[in-house]
Coordinates of C-alpha atoms and ligand atoms in Angstrom, one line a residue:
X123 CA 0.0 0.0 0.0
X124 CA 1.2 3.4 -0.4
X125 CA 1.8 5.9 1.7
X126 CA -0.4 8.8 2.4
X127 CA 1.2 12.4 2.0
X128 CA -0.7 15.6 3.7
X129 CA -3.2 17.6 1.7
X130 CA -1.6 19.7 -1.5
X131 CA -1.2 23.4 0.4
X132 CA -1.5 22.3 3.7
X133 CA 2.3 21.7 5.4
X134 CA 3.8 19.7 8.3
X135 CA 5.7 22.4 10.3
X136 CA 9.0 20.9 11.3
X137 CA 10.8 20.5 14.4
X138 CA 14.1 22.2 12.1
X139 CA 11.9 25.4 11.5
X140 CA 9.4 25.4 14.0
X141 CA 12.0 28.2 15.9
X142 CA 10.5 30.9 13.6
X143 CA 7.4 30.2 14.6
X144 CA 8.1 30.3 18.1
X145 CA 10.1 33.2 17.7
X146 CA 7.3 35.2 15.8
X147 CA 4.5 34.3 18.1
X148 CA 6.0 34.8 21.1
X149 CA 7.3 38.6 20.1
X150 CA 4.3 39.0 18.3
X151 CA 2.3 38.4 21.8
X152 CA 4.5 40.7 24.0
X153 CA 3.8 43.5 21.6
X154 CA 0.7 43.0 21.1
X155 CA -0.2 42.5 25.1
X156 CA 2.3 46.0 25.7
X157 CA -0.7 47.8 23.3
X158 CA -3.3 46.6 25.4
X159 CA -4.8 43.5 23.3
X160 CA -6.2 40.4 24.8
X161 CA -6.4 36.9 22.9
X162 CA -9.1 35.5 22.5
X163 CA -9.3 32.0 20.4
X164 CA -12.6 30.9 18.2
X165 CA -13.5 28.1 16.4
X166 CA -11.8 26.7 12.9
X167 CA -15.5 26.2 11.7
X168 CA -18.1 28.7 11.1
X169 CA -21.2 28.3 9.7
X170 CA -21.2 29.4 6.2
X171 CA -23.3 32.5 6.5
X172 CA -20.7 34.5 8.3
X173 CA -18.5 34.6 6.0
X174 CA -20.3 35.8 2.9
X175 CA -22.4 38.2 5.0
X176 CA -19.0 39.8 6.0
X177 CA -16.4 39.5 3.4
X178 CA -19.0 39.6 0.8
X179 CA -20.5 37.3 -1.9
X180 CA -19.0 38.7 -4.6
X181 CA -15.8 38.0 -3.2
X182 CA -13.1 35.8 -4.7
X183 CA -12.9 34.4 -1.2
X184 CA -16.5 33.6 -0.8
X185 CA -16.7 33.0 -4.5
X186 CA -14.0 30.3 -5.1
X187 CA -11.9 30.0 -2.3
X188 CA -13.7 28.6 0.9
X189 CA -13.8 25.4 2.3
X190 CA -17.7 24.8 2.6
X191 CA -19.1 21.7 3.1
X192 CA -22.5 20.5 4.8
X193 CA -21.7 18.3 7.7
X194 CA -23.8 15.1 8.8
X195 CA -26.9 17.4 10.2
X196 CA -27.2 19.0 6.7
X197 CA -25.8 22.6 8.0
X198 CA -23.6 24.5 6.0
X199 CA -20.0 25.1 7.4
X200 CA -16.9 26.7 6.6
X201 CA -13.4 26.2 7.8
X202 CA -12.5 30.0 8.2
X203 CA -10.8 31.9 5.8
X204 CA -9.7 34.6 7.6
X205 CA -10.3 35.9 11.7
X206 CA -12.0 38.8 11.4
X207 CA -15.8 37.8 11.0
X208 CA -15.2 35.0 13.7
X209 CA -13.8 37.7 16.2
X210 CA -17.0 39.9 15.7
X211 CA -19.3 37.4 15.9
X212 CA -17.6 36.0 19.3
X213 CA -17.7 39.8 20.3
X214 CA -21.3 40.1 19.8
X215 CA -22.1 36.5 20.8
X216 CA -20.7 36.8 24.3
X217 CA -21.7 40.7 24.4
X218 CA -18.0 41.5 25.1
X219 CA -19.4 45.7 25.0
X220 CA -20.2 45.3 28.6
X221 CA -16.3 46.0 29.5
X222 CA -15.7 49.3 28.0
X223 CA -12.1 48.2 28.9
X224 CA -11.6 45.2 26.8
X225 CA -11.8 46.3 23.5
X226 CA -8.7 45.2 21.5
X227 CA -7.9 41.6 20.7
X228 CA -5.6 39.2 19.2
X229 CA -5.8 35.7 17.1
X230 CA -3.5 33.8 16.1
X231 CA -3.4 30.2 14.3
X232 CA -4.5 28.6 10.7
X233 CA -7.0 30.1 8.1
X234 CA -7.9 27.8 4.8
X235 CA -8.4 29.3 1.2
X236 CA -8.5 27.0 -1.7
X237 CA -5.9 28.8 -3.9
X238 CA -3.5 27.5 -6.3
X239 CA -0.7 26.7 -4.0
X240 CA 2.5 28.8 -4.7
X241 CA 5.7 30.2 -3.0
X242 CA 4.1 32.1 0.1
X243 CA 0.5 30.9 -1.0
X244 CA -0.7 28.0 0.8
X245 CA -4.2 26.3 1.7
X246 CA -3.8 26.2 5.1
X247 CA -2.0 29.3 6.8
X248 CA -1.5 31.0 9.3
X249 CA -2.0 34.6 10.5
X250 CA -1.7 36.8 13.9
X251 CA -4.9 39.3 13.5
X252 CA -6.0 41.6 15.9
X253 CA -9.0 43.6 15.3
X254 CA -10.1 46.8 18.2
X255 CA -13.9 47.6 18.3
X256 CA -15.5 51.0 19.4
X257 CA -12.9 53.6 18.4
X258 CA -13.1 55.5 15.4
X259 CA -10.2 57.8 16.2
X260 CA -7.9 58.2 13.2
X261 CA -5.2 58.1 16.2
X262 CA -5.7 54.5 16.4
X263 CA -5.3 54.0 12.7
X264 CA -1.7 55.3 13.0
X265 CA -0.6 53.4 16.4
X266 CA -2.0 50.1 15.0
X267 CA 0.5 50.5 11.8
X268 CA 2.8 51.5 14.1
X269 CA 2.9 48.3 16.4
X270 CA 3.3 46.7 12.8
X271 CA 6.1 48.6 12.3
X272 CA 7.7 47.7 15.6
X273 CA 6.9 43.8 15.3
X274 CA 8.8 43.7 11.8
X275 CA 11.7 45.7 13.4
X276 CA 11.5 43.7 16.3
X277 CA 11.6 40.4 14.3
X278 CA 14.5 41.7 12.3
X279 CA 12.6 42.0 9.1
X280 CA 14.1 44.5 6.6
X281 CA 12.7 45.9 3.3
X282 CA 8.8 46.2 4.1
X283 CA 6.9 49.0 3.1
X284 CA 3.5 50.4 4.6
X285 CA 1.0 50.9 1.6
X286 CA -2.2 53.0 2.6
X287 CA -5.2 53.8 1.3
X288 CA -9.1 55.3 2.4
X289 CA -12.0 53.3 0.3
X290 CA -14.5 55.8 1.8
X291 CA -17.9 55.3 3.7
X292 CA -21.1 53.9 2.4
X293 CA -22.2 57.0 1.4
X294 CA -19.1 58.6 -0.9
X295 CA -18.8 54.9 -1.7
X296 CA -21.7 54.4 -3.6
X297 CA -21.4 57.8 -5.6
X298 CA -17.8 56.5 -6.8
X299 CA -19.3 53.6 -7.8
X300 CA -21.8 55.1 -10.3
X301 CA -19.0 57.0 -11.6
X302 CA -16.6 53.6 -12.3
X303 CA -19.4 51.6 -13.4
X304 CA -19.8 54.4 -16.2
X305 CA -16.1 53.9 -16.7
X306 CA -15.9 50.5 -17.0
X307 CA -19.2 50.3 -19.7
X308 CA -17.2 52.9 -21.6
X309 CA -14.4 50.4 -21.9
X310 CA -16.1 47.6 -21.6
X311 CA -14.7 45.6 -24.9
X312 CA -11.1 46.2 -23.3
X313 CA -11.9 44.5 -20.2
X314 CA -11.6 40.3 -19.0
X315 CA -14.7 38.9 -18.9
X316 CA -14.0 38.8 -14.8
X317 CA -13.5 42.8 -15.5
X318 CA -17.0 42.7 -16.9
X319 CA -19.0 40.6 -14.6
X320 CA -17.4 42.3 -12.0
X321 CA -18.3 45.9 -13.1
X322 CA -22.0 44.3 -12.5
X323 CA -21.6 42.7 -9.2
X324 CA -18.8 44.3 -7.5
X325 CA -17.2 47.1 -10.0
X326 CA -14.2 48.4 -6.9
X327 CA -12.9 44.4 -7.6
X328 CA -11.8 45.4 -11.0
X329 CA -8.9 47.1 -9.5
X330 CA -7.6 43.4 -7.9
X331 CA -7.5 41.9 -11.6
X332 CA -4.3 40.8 -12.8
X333 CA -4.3 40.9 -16.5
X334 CA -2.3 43.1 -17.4
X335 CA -4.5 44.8 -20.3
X336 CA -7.1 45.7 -17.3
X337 CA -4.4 47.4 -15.3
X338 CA -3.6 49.6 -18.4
X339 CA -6.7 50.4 -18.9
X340 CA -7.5 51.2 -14.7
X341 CA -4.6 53.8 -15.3
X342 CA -7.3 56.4 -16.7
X343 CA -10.4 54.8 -14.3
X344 CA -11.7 57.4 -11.7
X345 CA -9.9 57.0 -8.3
X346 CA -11.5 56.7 -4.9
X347 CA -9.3 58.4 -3.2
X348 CA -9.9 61.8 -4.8
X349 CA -13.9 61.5 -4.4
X350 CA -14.1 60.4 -0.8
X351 CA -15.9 62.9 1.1
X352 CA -15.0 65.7 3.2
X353 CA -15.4 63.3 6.6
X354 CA -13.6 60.5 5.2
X355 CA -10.9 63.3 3.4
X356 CA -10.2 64.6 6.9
X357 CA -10.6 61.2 8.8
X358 CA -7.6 60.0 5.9
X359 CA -5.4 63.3 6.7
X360 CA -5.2 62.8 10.4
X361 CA -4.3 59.5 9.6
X362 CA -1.4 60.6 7.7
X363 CA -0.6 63.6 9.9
X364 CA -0.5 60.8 12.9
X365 CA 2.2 58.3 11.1
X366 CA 4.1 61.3 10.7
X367 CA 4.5 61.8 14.2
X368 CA 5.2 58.4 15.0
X369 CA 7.9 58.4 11.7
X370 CA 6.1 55.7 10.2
X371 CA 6.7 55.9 6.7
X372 CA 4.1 55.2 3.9
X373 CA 3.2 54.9 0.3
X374 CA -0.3 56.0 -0.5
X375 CA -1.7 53.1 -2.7
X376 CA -5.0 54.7 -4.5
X377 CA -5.3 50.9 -6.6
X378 CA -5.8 49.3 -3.1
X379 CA -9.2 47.8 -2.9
X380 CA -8.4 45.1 -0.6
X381 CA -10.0 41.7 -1.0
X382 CA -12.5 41.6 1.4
X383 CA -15.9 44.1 1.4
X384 CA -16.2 44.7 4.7
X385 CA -14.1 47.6 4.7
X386 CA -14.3 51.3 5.2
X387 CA -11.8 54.1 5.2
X388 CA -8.8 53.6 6.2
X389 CA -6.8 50.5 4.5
X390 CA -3.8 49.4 4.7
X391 CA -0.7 46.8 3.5
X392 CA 2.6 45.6 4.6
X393 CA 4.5 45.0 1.1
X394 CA 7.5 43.1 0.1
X395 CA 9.7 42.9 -3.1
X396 CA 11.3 39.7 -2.0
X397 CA 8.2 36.9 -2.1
X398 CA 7.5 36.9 -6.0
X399 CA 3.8 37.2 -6.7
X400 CA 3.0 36.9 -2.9
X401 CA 4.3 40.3 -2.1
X402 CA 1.3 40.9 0.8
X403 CA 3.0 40.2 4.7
X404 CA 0.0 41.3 5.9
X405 CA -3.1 44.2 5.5
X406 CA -6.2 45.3 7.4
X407 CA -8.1 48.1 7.8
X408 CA -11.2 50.3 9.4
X409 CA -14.6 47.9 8.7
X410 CA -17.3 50.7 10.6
X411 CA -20.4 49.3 9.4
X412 CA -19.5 45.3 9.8
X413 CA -20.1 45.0 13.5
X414 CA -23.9 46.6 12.7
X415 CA -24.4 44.1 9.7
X416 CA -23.8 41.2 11.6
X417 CA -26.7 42.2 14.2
X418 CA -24.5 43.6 16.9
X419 CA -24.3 47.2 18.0
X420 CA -23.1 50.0 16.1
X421 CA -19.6 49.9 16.9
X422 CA -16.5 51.1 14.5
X423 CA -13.8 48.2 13.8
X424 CA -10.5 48.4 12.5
X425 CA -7.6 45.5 12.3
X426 CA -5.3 43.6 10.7
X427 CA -4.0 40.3 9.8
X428 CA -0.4 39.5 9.0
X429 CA 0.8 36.4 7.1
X430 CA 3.0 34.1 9.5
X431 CA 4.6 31.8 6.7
X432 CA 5.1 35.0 4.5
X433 CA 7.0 36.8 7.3
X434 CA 8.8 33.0 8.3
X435 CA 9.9 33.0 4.3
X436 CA 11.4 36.5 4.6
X437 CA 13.6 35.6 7.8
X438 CA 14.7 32.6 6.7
X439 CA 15.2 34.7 3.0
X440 CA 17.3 37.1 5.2
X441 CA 18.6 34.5 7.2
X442 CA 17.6 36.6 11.1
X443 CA 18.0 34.6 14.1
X444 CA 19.5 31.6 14.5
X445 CA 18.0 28.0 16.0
X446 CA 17.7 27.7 19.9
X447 CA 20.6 25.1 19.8
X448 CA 22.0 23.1 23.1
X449 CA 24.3 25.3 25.2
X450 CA 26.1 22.1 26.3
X451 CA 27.5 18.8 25.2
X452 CA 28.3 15.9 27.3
X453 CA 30.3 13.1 26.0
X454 CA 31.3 10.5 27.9
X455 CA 33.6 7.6 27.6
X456 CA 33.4 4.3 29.8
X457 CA 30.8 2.2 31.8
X458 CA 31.7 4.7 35.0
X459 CA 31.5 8.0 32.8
X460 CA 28.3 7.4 31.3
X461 CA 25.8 7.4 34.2
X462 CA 27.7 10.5 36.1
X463 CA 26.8 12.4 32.5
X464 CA 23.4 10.9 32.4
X465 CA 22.7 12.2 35.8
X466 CA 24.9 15.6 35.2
X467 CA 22.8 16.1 32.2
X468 CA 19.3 16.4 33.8
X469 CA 20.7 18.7 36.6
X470 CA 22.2 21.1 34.1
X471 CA 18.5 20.9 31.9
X472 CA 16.8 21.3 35.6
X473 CA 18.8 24.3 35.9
X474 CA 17.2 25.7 32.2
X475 CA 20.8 24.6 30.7
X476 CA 19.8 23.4 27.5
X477 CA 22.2 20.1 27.1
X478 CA 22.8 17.2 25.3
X479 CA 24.1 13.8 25.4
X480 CA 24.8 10.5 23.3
X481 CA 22.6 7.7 24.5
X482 CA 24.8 4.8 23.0
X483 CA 28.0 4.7 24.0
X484 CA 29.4 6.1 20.7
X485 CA 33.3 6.7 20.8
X486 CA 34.8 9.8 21.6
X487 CA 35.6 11.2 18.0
X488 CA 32.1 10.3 17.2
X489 CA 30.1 12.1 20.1
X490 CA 32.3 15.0 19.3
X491 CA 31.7 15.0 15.4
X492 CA 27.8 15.5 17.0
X493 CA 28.7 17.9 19.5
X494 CA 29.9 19.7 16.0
X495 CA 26.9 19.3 14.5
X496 CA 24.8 20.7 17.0
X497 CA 26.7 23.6 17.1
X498 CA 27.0 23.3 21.0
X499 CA 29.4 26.4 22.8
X500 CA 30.8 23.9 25.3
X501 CA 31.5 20.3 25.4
X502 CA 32.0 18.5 28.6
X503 CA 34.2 15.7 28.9
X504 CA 34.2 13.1 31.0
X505 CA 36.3 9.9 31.3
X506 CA 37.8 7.4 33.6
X507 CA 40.5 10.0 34.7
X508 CA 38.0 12.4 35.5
X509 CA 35.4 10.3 37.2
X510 CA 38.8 9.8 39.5
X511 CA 39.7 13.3 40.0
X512 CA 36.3 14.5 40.4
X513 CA 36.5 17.3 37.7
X514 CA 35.6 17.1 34.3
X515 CA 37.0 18.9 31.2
X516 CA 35.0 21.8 29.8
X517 CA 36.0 22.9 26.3
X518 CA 34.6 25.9 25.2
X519 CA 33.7 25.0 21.1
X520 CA 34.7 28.9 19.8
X521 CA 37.6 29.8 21.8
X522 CA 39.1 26.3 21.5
X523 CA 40.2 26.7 25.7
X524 CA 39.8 24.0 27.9
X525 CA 39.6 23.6 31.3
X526 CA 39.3 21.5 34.1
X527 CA 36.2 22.1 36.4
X528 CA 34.9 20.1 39.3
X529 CA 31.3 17.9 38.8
X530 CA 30.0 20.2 41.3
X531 CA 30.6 23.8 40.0
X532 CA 29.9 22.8 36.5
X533 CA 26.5 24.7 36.5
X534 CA 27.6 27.7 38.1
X535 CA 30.5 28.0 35.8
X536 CA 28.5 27.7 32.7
X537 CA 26.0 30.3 34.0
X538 CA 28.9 32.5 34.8
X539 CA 30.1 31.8 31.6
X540 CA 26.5 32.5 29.4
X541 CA 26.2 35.7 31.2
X542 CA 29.6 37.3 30.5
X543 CA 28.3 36.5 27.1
X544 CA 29.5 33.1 25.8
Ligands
LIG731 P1 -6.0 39.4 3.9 O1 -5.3 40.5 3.2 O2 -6.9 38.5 3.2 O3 -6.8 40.0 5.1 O4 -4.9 38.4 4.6 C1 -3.9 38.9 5.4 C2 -2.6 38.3 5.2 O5 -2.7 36.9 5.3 C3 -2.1 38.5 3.8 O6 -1.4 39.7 3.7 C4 -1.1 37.3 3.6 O7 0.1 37.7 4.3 C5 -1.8 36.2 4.4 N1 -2.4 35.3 3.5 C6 -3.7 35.4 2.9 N2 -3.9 34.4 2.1 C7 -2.9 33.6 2.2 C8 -2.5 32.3 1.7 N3 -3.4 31.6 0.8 N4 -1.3 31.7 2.0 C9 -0.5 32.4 2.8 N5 -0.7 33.6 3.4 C10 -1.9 34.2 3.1 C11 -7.5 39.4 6.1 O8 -7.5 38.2 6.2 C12 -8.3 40.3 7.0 N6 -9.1 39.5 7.9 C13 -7.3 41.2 7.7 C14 -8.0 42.1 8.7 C15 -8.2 42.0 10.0 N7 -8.7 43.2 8.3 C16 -9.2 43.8 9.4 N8 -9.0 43.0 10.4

């Protein structure tokens, strides 16, 4: 029988690069807890509804992308394609309003979208989203692409731009959209026939296409950005004026539409030249109206969701940060040797000394080819004539020195030793 590989977009992480991962949530989380967001952890499955009530029906999420299926009680479900909906409904649901405090809050883990599977597009992936409800304040706007900017700097992530963009309200929405629609009939022959169904069902998603006739012709299309009205214009410049304060550097992107509906004014994108085609880390944006559409109260919304295995491609790309490797090797020759460096390992892990050992008796030259390998910064030696002397030998891997220290101070020394910087 053969053997029976994972799903075709959906990847094992490994134990060789789960590090990143680690890395990433955990500075993601101290950020994120520093700005005053609480997690909060929903289900995988939703039921279908949510979903194309918020991103929108005439989405290429909702349209070809979601994993829907009825389960054995006939109800549609969808493993979720994205956090935000889920996070509004479980805001609602559980009528999270009643602390006034409470109102930012973080996600992170794996979001499914059946897309052709690519370099930095996968069908399972994962994201860290946080979403804030009840403040419309274009302050807020600027401090949440701030915190971005501080979590790629504090990853060690260089060459990311901040693309930004306002798609209006509603109201300065819908007058635009007249305006396109009028546009796009003009040109209509030019257009893909997605360009053309779209300008029927959703005409702002012409601006997402990617034949490259359709962009030519968008070059003369009306622009959002310089129709939006007085309230958004202003809400937009305070934006603006606020990253300027906080030196957070932008790129105003008029051509972003963003791939979901639900949003309103402010949008934004965390861009990269180095991921091919995949060039989105992560995006988000102001969505005032969803919380209302889904039946809960009239509150503004505004988040974000960044790409975990797009950011992990980048560091690995740029090579930041290096594995958590053991501090310390034991190798040990002879049947006296070998339990003292059983034993003396555990104590040195009990003390948080991250150490290894060979299990099998292996010769010397052979446990220290694997010391080698594991890139250890001290070996410890121990033999016959140590086990008589009481001491064992301590080479240190980078300076090449050894020395002799006794079984006993062997975990002070090392700690000594790891905090004058070895
Ligand atoms: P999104 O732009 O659809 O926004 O996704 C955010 C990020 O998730 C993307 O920039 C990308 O890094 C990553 N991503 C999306 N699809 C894939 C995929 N197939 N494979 C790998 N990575 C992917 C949202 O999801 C919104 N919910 C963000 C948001 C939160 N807006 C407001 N609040």
């Amino acid at each position: 029988m053969g053997t029976i590989p994972a799903i075709k977009g959906m990847n094992d992480l490994l134990p060789d690069q789960i590090h990143w991962w680690q890395k990433l949530e955990s500075v993601a989380r101290e950020l994120l807890e520093t700005f005053g967001y609480r997690e909060l952890r929903t289900p995988l499955l939703e039921k279908t509804e949510l979903f194309a009530r918020s991103i929108g029906e005439s989405t290429d999420i909702v349209e070809k992308e979601m994993y829907t299926f009825a389960d054995l009680s006939g109800q549609l479900l969808t493993l979720r394609p994205e956090a935000t909906a889920s996070v509004v409904r479980a805001f609602i649901q559980h009528n999270l309003q009643a602390d006034p405090l409470v109102r930012k809050f973080y996600t992170m883990g794996p979001m499914f979208r059946h897309e052709r599977p690519q370099k930095g597009r996968y069908r399972q992936f994962h994201q860290i989203d946080a979403e804030v409800f009840g403040i419309d304040d274009p302050m807020l706007d600027a401090e949440i692409m701030y915190m971005l900017r501080l979590l790629l700097e504090r990853i060690g992530l260089r060459g990311v731009v901040l693309h930004i963009n306002s798609l209006g309200c509603p109201q300065c929405r819908a007058e635009y959209r007249v305006e396109l629609k009028d546009f796009l009939a003009r040109e209509a022959l030019g257009f893909c026939p997605d360009c053309q169904r779209r300008r029927h069902t959703n005409a702002l998603r012409v601006f997402d296409c990617k034949v490259e006739r359709c962009r030519e012709l968008l070059v003369e299309a009306p622009m959002l950005l310089d129709r939006i009205c007085p309230g958004c214009a202003q809400h937009f410049a305070q934006v603006r004026q606020s990253l300027d304060q906080l030196h957070t550097s932008y790129h105003i992107d008029a051509r972003m539409v963003r791939g979901l509906d639900y949003y309103t004014r402010t949008t934004f994108e965390v861009v990269t030249d180095q991921l091919g085609a995949q060039n989105a880390v992560g995006g988000g944006g102001r969505y005032d109206g969803l919380m209302k559409d889904l039946g809960g109260p009239d509150l503004p919304g505004i988040g974000f969701a960044m790409g975990m295995e797009r950011l992990i491609l980048l560091l690995q790309q740029q090579d930041v940060g290096s594995r958590r490797q053991p501090m310390l090797f034991v190798a040990a020759l002879g049947d006296a040797a070998r339990p003292r460096a059983f034993v003396l390992t555990q104590e040195l892990r009990a003390e948080g000394l991250a150490t290894e050992m060979d299990y099998g008796g292996a010769s010397l030259k052979s446990q220290m080819r694997k010391a080698d390998k594991l890139q250890v910064r001290f070996v410890a030696i121990l033999g016959d004539e140590e086990m008589t002397r009481g001491a064992l030998q301590l080479r240190d891997m980078v300076t090449k020195i050894q020395e002799s220290v006794p079984f006993e101070q062997v975990p002070q020394v090392l700690m000594r030793k790891i905090r004058e910087g070895a």
